[in-house]
Short mmCIF file of C-alpha atoms and ligand atoms in Angstrom, two decimals:
data_model
loop_
_atom_site.label_atom_id
_atom_site.label_comp_id
_atom_site.label_asym_id
_atom_site.label_seq_id
_atom_site.Cartn_x
_atom_site.Cartn_y
_atom_site.Cartn_z
CA MET A 154 -10.87 -31.17 -10.07
CA GLU A 155 -11.26 -30.20 -6.43
CA GLN A 156 -12.11 -26.51 -5.95
CA HIS A 157 -10.49 -24.54 -3.17
CA ILE A 158 -11.45 -21.20 -1.65
CA GLY A 159 -8.67 -18.71 -0.98
CA LEU A 160 -7.92 -15.10 -0.16
CA VAL A 161 -6.07 -12.87 -2.66
CA THR A 162 -3.10 -11.27 -0.88
CA ARG A 163 -1.32 -9.73 -3.87
CA GLY A 164 -2.02 -9.12 -7.54
CA ILE A 165 0.49 -8.05 -10.13
CA ASN A 166 0.41 -8.43 -13.92
CA ASN A 167 -2.52 -10.84 -13.71
CA ILE A 168 -0.71 -13.18 -11.33
CA TYR A 169 -2.32 -13.42 -7.93
CA SER A 170 -1.08 -14.78 -4.64
CA VAL A 171 -3.94 -16.77 -3.16
CA LYS A 172 -3.75 -17.96 0.41
CA GLU A 173 -5.55 -21.01 1.74
CA GLY A 174 -4.70 -21.79 5.34
CA ASP A 175 -0.92 -21.57 5.64
CA ALA A 176 -0.29 -22.30 1.95
CA SER A 177 0.01 -19.66 -0.73
CA TYR A 178 -0.50 -20.34 -4.46
CA LEU A 179 0.55 -18.24 -7.44
CA CYS A 180 -2.57 -18.18 -9.57
CA ARG A 181 -3.63 -17.05 -13.01
CA ILE A 182 -7.22 -16.62 -14.06
CA LYS A 183 -8.57 -19.67 -15.86
CA GLY A 184 -9.68 -18.93 -19.42
CA LYS A 185 -11.14 -15.57 -20.38
CA GLN A 186 -14.32 -15.61 -18.38
CA LEU A 187 -13.29 -13.32 -15.54
CA LEU A 188 -11.09 -11.14 -17.73
CA THR A 189 -14.11 -9.74 -19.50
CA VAL A 190 -15.89 -8.33 -16.47
CA VAL A 191 -17.47 -5.32 -18.15
CA GLY A 192 -16.32 -1.86 -17.15
CA GLU A 193 -13.63 -2.98 -14.72
CA TYR A 194 -9.88 -2.59 -15.02
CA ASN A 195 -9.13 -5.66 -12.94
CA PRO A 196 -11.51 -8.51 -12.26
CA ILE A 197 -9.80 -9.45 -9.00
CA ALA A 198 -8.29 -7.32 -6.26
CA VAL A 199 -6.41 -7.90 -3.03
CA GLY A 200 -8.93 -8.95 -0.38
CA ASP A 201 -11.11 -10.85 -2.83
CA ARG A 202 -12.08 -14.40 -2.01
CA VAL A 203 -11.83 -16.68 -5.01
CA SER A 204 -12.42 -20.29 -5.93
CA PHE A 205 -9.44 -21.94 -7.60
CA VAL A 206 -8.01 -25.28 -8.63
CA ILE A 207 -4.45 -26.39 -8.00
CA SER A 208 -2.47 -26.72 -11.25
CA GLY A 209 1.07 -27.33 -10.01
CA THR A 210 3.35 -27.03 -7.00
CA TYR A 211 1.93 -24.01 -5.22
CA GLU A 212 0.34 -22.91 -8.49
CA GLY A 213 -3.31 -22.58 -9.35
CA LEU A 214 -6.04 -21.33 -11.65
CA ILE A 215 -8.75 -18.97 -10.44
CA ILE A 216 -12.23 -20.06 -11.46
CA SER A 217 -14.42 -17.37 -9.96
CA ARG A 218 -14.60 -14.43 -7.61
CA LEU A 219 -16.88 -14.74 -4.60
CA GLU A 220 -19.31 -11.96 -3.86
CA ARG A 221 -17.72 -8.83 -2.36
CA SER A 222 -19.05 -7.18 0.77
CA ASN A 223 -17.42 -3.84 -0.15
CA CYS A 224 -14.54 -2.32 -2.05
CA PHE A 225 -12.36 0.71 -2.62
CA GLN A 226 -12.58 1.75 -6.25
CA ARG A 227 -11.06 4.55 -8.25
CA TRP A 228 -11.09 5.72 -11.85
CA ASN A 229 -8.16 4.51 -13.92
CA ILE A 230 -7.34 7.11 -16.55
CA LYS A 231 -5.20 4.88 -18.74
CA GLY A 232 -7.76 2.10 -18.84
CA GLN A 233 -10.73 4.52 -18.87
CA CYS A 234 -12.55 2.30 -16.38
CA ASN A 235 -12.99 1.68 -12.69
CA GLN A 236 -10.18 -0.05 -10.85
CA THR A 237 -10.75 -1.95 -7.62
CA VAL A 238 -7.80 -1.38 -5.33
CA VAL A 239 -8.96 -3.62 -2.47
CA ALA A 240 -12.09 -5.53 -1.54
CA ASN A 241 -13.74 -6.90 1.61
CA MET A 242 -12.02 -4.62 4.12
CA ASP A 243 -13.26 -3.85 7.63
CA MET A 244 -11.98 -0.32 7.22
CA ILE A 245 -10.05 1.95 4.85
CA VAL A 246 -7.37 4.06 6.52
CA CYS A 247 -6.62 7.21 4.57
CA VAL A 248 -3.10 8.24 5.51
CA CYS A 249 -2.14 11.86 4.98
CA SER A 250 0.71 14.12 6.08
CA ALA A 251 1.25 17.77 6.93
CA ASP A 252 4.14 18.07 4.50
CA THR A 253 6.13 16.19 1.84
CA PRO A 254 3.68 15.66 0.25
CA PRO A 255 1.68 18.72 1.31
CA PHE A 256 -1.65 18.29 3.09
CA ARG A 257 -4.40 18.03 0.47
CA PRO A 258 -7.85 17.80 2.05
CA ARG A 259 -9.61 17.41 -1.32
CA PHE A 260 -7.61 14.23 -1.84
CA ILE A 261 -9.15 12.92 1.39
CA ASP A 262 -12.63 13.92 0.18
CA ARG A 263 -12.02 11.86 -2.95
CA VAL A 264 -10.72 8.87 -1.00
CA ILE A 265 -13.95 8.91 1.02
CA ALA A 266 -15.97 9.01 -2.21
CA CYS A 267 -14.03 6.01 -3.54
CA CYS A 268 -15.11 3.87 -0.55
CA GLN A 269 -18.05 1.66 -1.46
CA ASP A 270 -19.83 0.52 1.70
CA VAL A 271 -16.71 0.50 3.84
CA PRO A 272 -15.95 2.84 6.79
CA VAL A 273 -13.01 5.25 6.66
CA MET A 274 -10.56 6.42 9.30
CA LEU A 275 -8.14 9.31 8.75
CA VAL A 276 -4.57 9.08 9.99
CA MET A 277 -2.41 12.18 9.95
CA ASN A 278 1.10 10.78 9.85
CA LYS A 279 4.26 12.87 10.37
CA SER A 280 2.66 14.60 13.37
CA ASP A 281 6.24 15.73 14.09
CA ILE A 282 5.51 18.28 11.31
CA LEU A 283 2.81 20.84 12.11
CA LEU A 284 -0.23 21.78 10.04
CA THR A 285 -1.03 25.47 9.56
CA GLU A 286 -4.08 26.77 11.43
CA ASP A 287 -6.28 26.67 8.30
CA GLU A 288 -5.13 23.18 7.44
CA PHE A 289 -5.82 22.02 10.97
CA GLU A 290 -9.33 23.49 10.85
CA ARG A 291 -10.05 21.69 7.57
CA PHE A 292 -8.68 18.42 8.96
CA ALA A 293 -10.57 18.72 12.26
CA LEU A 294 -13.77 19.21 10.26
CA PHE A 295 -13.62 15.52 9.30
CA LYS A 296 -14.01 14.64 12.97
CA LYS A 297 -17.10 16.85 13.25
CA LEU A 298 -18.48 15.05 10.21
CA GLY A 299 -18.16 11.73 12.02
CA TYR A 300 -14.89 10.27 10.71
CA PRO A 301 -12.46 8.91 13.31
CA ILE A 302 -9.18 10.81 13.06
CA ILE A 303 -5.82 10.33 14.74
CA GLY A 304 -2.45 12.04 14.47
CA VAL A 305 0.60 9.76 14.58
CA SER A 306 4.26 9.76 13.71
CA ALA A 307 5.91 6.69 12.24
CA LYS A 308 9.19 8.49 12.87
CA THR A 309 8.87 9.34 16.57
CA GLY A 310 6.35 6.59 17.42
CA GLU A 311 3.80 9.09 18.73
CA ASN A 312 0.30 7.62 19.17
CA LEU A 313 1.16 4.35 17.43
CA GLU A 314 -0.21 2.30 20.32
CA ASP A 315 -3.53 4.14 20.07
CA LEU A 316 -3.58 3.52 16.34
CA CYS A 317 -2.96 -0.19 16.91
CA SER A 318 -5.82 -0.42 19.36
CA LEU A 319 -8.14 1.14 16.75
CA LEU A 320 -7.04 -1.52 14.24
CA LYS A 321 -7.34 -4.50 16.56
CA GLY A 322 -9.10 -7.51 15.08
CA LYS A 323 -9.59 -5.82 11.72
CA THR A 324 -8.45 -6.21 8.12
CA VAL A 325 -7.61 -2.72 6.97
CA ALA A 326 -6.16 -1.12 3.82
CA PHE A 327 -3.88 1.91 4.00
CA VAL A 328 -4.43 4.30 1.10
CA GLY A 329 -3.06 7.75 0.44
CA GLN A 330 -0.81 9.98 -1.60
CA SER A 331 2.61 8.74 -2.48
CA GLY A 332 5.10 9.59 0.25
CA VAL A 333 2.74 10.13 3.19
CA GLY A 334 4.42 7.23 4.98
CA LYS A 335 2.06 4.28 4.52
CA SER A 336 4.83 1.70 4.21
CA THR A 337 6.88 3.23 7.02
CA LEU A 338 3.84 3.11 9.30
CA ILE A 339 2.98 -0.47 8.36
CA ASN A 340 6.57 -1.62 8.84
CA ARG A 341 6.68 0.00 12.22
CA ILE A 342 3.36 -1.21 13.61
CA LEU A 343 3.75 -4.72 12.26
CA SER A 344 7.53 -4.92 12.69
CA VAL A 345 7.86 -6.41 9.19
CA GLU A 346 10.74 -4.35 7.85
CA GLN A 347 12.41 -7.36 6.35
CA LYS A 348 9.34 -8.75 4.67
CA THR A 349 8.43 -5.54 2.91
CA ASN A 350 12.03 -4.89 1.88
CA GLU A 351 12.06 -8.25 0.16
CA VAL A 352 8.92 -7.36 -1.71
CA SER A 353 10.30 -3.93 -2.53
CA ALA A 354 13.49 -5.31 -4.00
CA LYS A 355 11.56 -7.64 -6.23
CA TYR A 356 8.70 -5.47 -7.42
CA ASN A 357 9.58 -1.82 -7.05
CA ARG A 358 10.64 0.25 -9.99
CA GLY A 359 11.49 3.38 -8.06
CA LYS A 360 13.08 3.67 -4.69
CA HIS A 361 10.90 3.04 -1.63
CA THR A 362 7.69 3.06 -3.63
CA THR A 363 4.99 0.49 -3.21
CA ASN A 364 3.56 -0.39 -6.60
CA CYS A 365 1.33 -3.33 -5.92
CA SER A 366 -1.16 -3.86 -3.13
CA LEU A 367 0.07 -6.31 -0.58
CA MET A 368 -1.73 -7.89 2.36
CA ILE A 369 0.39 -8.43 5.47
CA GLU A 370 -0.94 -10.43 8.38
CA GLY A 371 0.02 -9.38 11.88
CA PRO A 372 -0.82 -10.97 15.21
CA ASP A 373 -3.54 -8.43 16.08
CA PHE A 374 -4.69 -7.17 12.68
CA THR A 375 -4.14 -7.57 8.95
CA LEU A 376 -3.01 -4.62 6.84
CA VAL A 377 -2.98 -3.96 3.11
CA ASP A 378 -0.36 -1.56 1.81
CA THR A 379 -1.57 0.02 -1.45
CA PRO A 380 0.38 1.87 -4.13
CA GLY A 381 0.59 5.59 -3.43
CA VAL A 382 -0.72 7.88 -6.15
CA ARG A 383 -0.30 11.58 -6.85
CA GLU A 384 -3.94 11.92 -7.88
CA ILE A 385 -7.05 9.95 -7.15
CA LEU A 386 -10.22 10.17 -9.21
CA VAL A 387 -13.64 8.97 -8.12
CA PRO A 388 -15.02 5.94 -9.94
CA HIS A 389 -17.49 6.25 -12.73
CA GLY A 390 -21.03 5.57 -11.64
CA ASN A 391 -24.04 7.20 -10.07
CA PRO A 392 -23.20 10.88 -9.28
CA HIS A 393 -25.58 10.71 -6.32
CA LYS A 394 -23.11 8.32 -4.69
CA ILE A 395 -20.63 11.21 -4.60
CA ALA A 396 -23.19 13.44 -2.87
CA GLU A 397 -23.79 10.64 -0.36
CA SER A 398 -20.13 10.71 0.61
CA PHE A 399 -20.68 14.24 2.01
CA PRO A 400 -22.49 13.65 5.31
CA GLU A 401 -23.17 17.37 5.77
CA PHE A 402 -25.37 17.27 2.61
CA ARG A 403 -27.67 14.57 3.96
CA GLU A 404 -30.11 16.64 6.02
CA PRO A 405 -30.32 19.71 3.76
CA SER A 406 -30.72 17.60 0.61
CA LYS A 407 -34.06 16.36 1.96
CA LYS A 408 -35.31 19.94 1.58
CA CYS A 409 -33.98 20.58 -1.94
CA ALA A 410 -36.75 21.44 -4.43
CA PHE A 411 -35.70 18.62 -6.75
CA ASP A 412 -35.95 15.02 -5.54
CA HIS A 413 -32.74 14.10 -7.30
CA CYS A 414 -30.92 17.39 -6.75
CA LEU A 415 -27.18 17.18 -7.38
CA HIS A 416 -26.70 20.54 -5.62
CA ASN A 417 -25.13 22.06 -8.70
CA ASP A 418 -27.27 24.18 -11.09
CA GLU A 419 -30.65 23.27 -9.65
CA PRO A 420 -32.82 26.04 -8.19
CA ASP A 421 -33.91 26.05 -4.53
CA CYS A 422 -31.07 23.84 -3.42
CA GLN A 423 -30.77 23.73 0.36
CA VAL A 424 -27.16 22.55 0.21
CA LYS A 425 -26.21 25.70 -1.69
CA VAL A 426 -28.14 27.79 0.84
CA LEU A 427 -26.04 26.29 3.65
CA VAL A 428 -22.83 26.91 1.69
CA GLU A 429 -23.85 30.58 1.29
CA LYS A 430 -24.65 30.81 5.02
CA GLY A 431 -21.22 29.40 5.82
CA LYS A 432 -22.67 26.26 7.46
CA ILE A 433 -21.14 23.96 4.88
CA HIS A 434 -17.40 24.50 4.36
CA PRO A 435 -16.93 26.21 0.97
CA ASP A 436 -13.84 24.16 0.19
CA ARG A 437 -15.74 20.90 0.80
CA TYR A 438 -18.46 22.12 -1.56
CA GLU A 439 -15.87 23.10 -4.18
CA SER A 440 -14.26 19.70 -3.77
CA TYR A 441 -17.67 18.08 -4.39
CA LEU A 442 -18.30 20.16 -7.54
CA ARG A 443 -14.91 19.16 -8.93
CA MET A 444 -15.69 15.49 -8.41
CA LEU A 445 -18.98 15.91 -10.26
CA ALA A 446 -17.18 17.76 -13.08
CA SER A 447 -14.56 15.02 -13.30
CA LEU A 448 -17.34 12.60 -14.24
CA ASP A 449 -18.38 14.87 -17.13
CA ASP A 450 -14.79 15.18 -18.39
CA ARG A 451 -14.54 11.49 -19.17
CA SER A 452 -14.44 10.40 -22.82
CA PRO A 453 -17.84 9.37 -24.02
CA GLN A 454 -18.15 5.71 -25.00
CA TRP A 455 -18.80 6.53 -28.69
CA MET A 456 -15.41 8.22 -29.12
CA GLY A 457 -12.98 6.34 -31.35
CA LYS A 458 -9.95 4.71 -29.73
CA SER A 459 -7.37 7.17 -31.12
CA GLN A 460 -9.49 10.15 -30.13
CA GLN A 461 -9.96 8.62 -26.70
CA SER A 462 -6.28 8.22 -26.10
CA LYS A 463 -5.59 11.83 -27.12
CA THR A 464 -8.14 13.06 -24.59
CA ARG A 465 -6.81 10.65 -22.05
CA TYR A 466 -3.23 11.81 -22.22
CA LYS A 467 -4.17 15.46 -22.39
CA SER A 468 -5.95 15.20 -19.08
CA MET A 469 -3.53 12.77 -17.54
CA GLU A 470 -2.11 14.28 -14.41
CA ASN A 471 -1.63 11.30 -12.24
CA ASP A 472 0.99 8.66 -12.00
CA GLU A 473 -1.02 5.66 -12.98
CA ARG A 474 0.70 2.35 -12.60
CA GLU A 475 -0.24 -0.92 -14.16
CA GLU A 476 -0.48 -2.87 -10.95
CA TYR A 477 -3.33 -3.12 -8.55
N1 GTP B 254 9.10 13.42 9.34
C1 GTP B 254 8.54 12.24 9.14
N2 GTP B 254 8.84 11.53 8.03
C2 GTP B 254 8.24 10.32 7.85
C3 GTP B 254 7.31 9.79 8.79
N3 GTP B 254 6.87 8.61 8.32
C4 GTP B 254 7.47 8.40 7.13
N4 GTP B 254 8.30 9.42 6.84
C5 GTP B 254 9.15 9.56 5.64
O1 GTP B 254 8.31 9.77 4.49
C6 GTP B 254 8.93 9.21 3.32
C7 GTP B 254 7.93 8.36 2.55
O2 GTP B 254 7.60 7.21 3.32
P1 GTP B 254 6.96 5.88 2.68
O3 GTP B 254 6.62 5.00 3.82
O4 GTP B 254 7.79 5.34 1.59
O5 GTP B 254 5.64 6.49 2.02
P2 GTP B 254 4.47 5.73 1.24
O6 GTP B 254 3.22 6.45 1.60
O7 GTP B 254 4.50 4.28 1.53
O8 GTP B 254 4.86 6.01 -0.26
P3 GTP B 254 4.41 5.18 -1.58
O9 GTP B 254 4.98 3.80 -1.47
O10 GTP B 254 4.96 5.96 -2.71
O11 GTP B 254 2.92 5.15 -1.56
C8 GTP B 254 10.15 8.44 3.82
O12 GTP B 254 11.28 9.23 3.58
C9 GTP B 254 9.91 8.29 5.31
O13 GTP B 254 11.10 8.22 6.06
C10 GTP B 254 7.04 10.57 9.98
O14 GTP B 254 6.27 10.20 10.86
N5 GTP B 254 7.67 11.78 10.08
ZN1 ZN B 255 -29.64 20.41 -3.69
#
């Protein structure tokens, strides 16, 4: 059978929309091969390129996933494994807001740590609502650390043209806490109100809540709206990757006494020295330590299933959803 190559634009309950040229196919995964990708919640994510065969009118079977250039991955508590939210993006846009939901800089730190080989930009939506002075200082710190930041308002339209020029020519995923305004922003900058409403009516359980990632192509850029979450946990993996997502640790860590210092309990740690001197923001350091600790909290592999689920629900504080 002839194999086609397509782009995954939506995935829900193991049914994927795969686009090839102007045609879109609803695809399932062929057999069990891909379903057993070890240690992953979902073998395929929005943004993946896949090979597939056509099995019916605009229907197909996915044979394999092509190699990814990058991805955005988080820890899925329910599944106790890593979940890929999107793959092969030019940039991840972390959307946040000053209020409703409140500004949570540690959430942004975690989003950055979830990005695997993909650059991040921070968008403060609802700029019609003001941050407190302390919040502003913590947000502005991201700029000093090298992340592009921009304040916009989907409501008043402030700075939306500037945002669009930063997105030009790119395929970008919007991630962030539930309610920060990702969908409102996307609707406004792509003028796709109708399209997303259609999707909402069909797939949403709650009101105005995105619960599956969806890729929307615009004339100047392509955006992926992702489900908002209340919590985000860093993926399981090498803890040094977390340290690498803190650019202010890079230089001092070269002078730590231990080659593989995790800047936690180790003696003669230069990162800790800079925290004590006030040169590294104490809240960023605290945020880092919590991410490290969250890796330790996870159920060890040897734990029995029933024991695992008890631990899982005890520590479950986020609104996990089944979709990707
Ligand atoms: N004041 C103000 N409110 C906004 C702005 N943008 C969006 N909102 C409001 O914020 C609420 C949440 O917006 P959504 O676009 O649904 O948020 P979301 O991030 O997509 O939420 P999830 O789908 O749960 O992830 C809505 O009531 C919007 O009207 C803004 O710039 N200013
Ligand atoms: Zn150290």
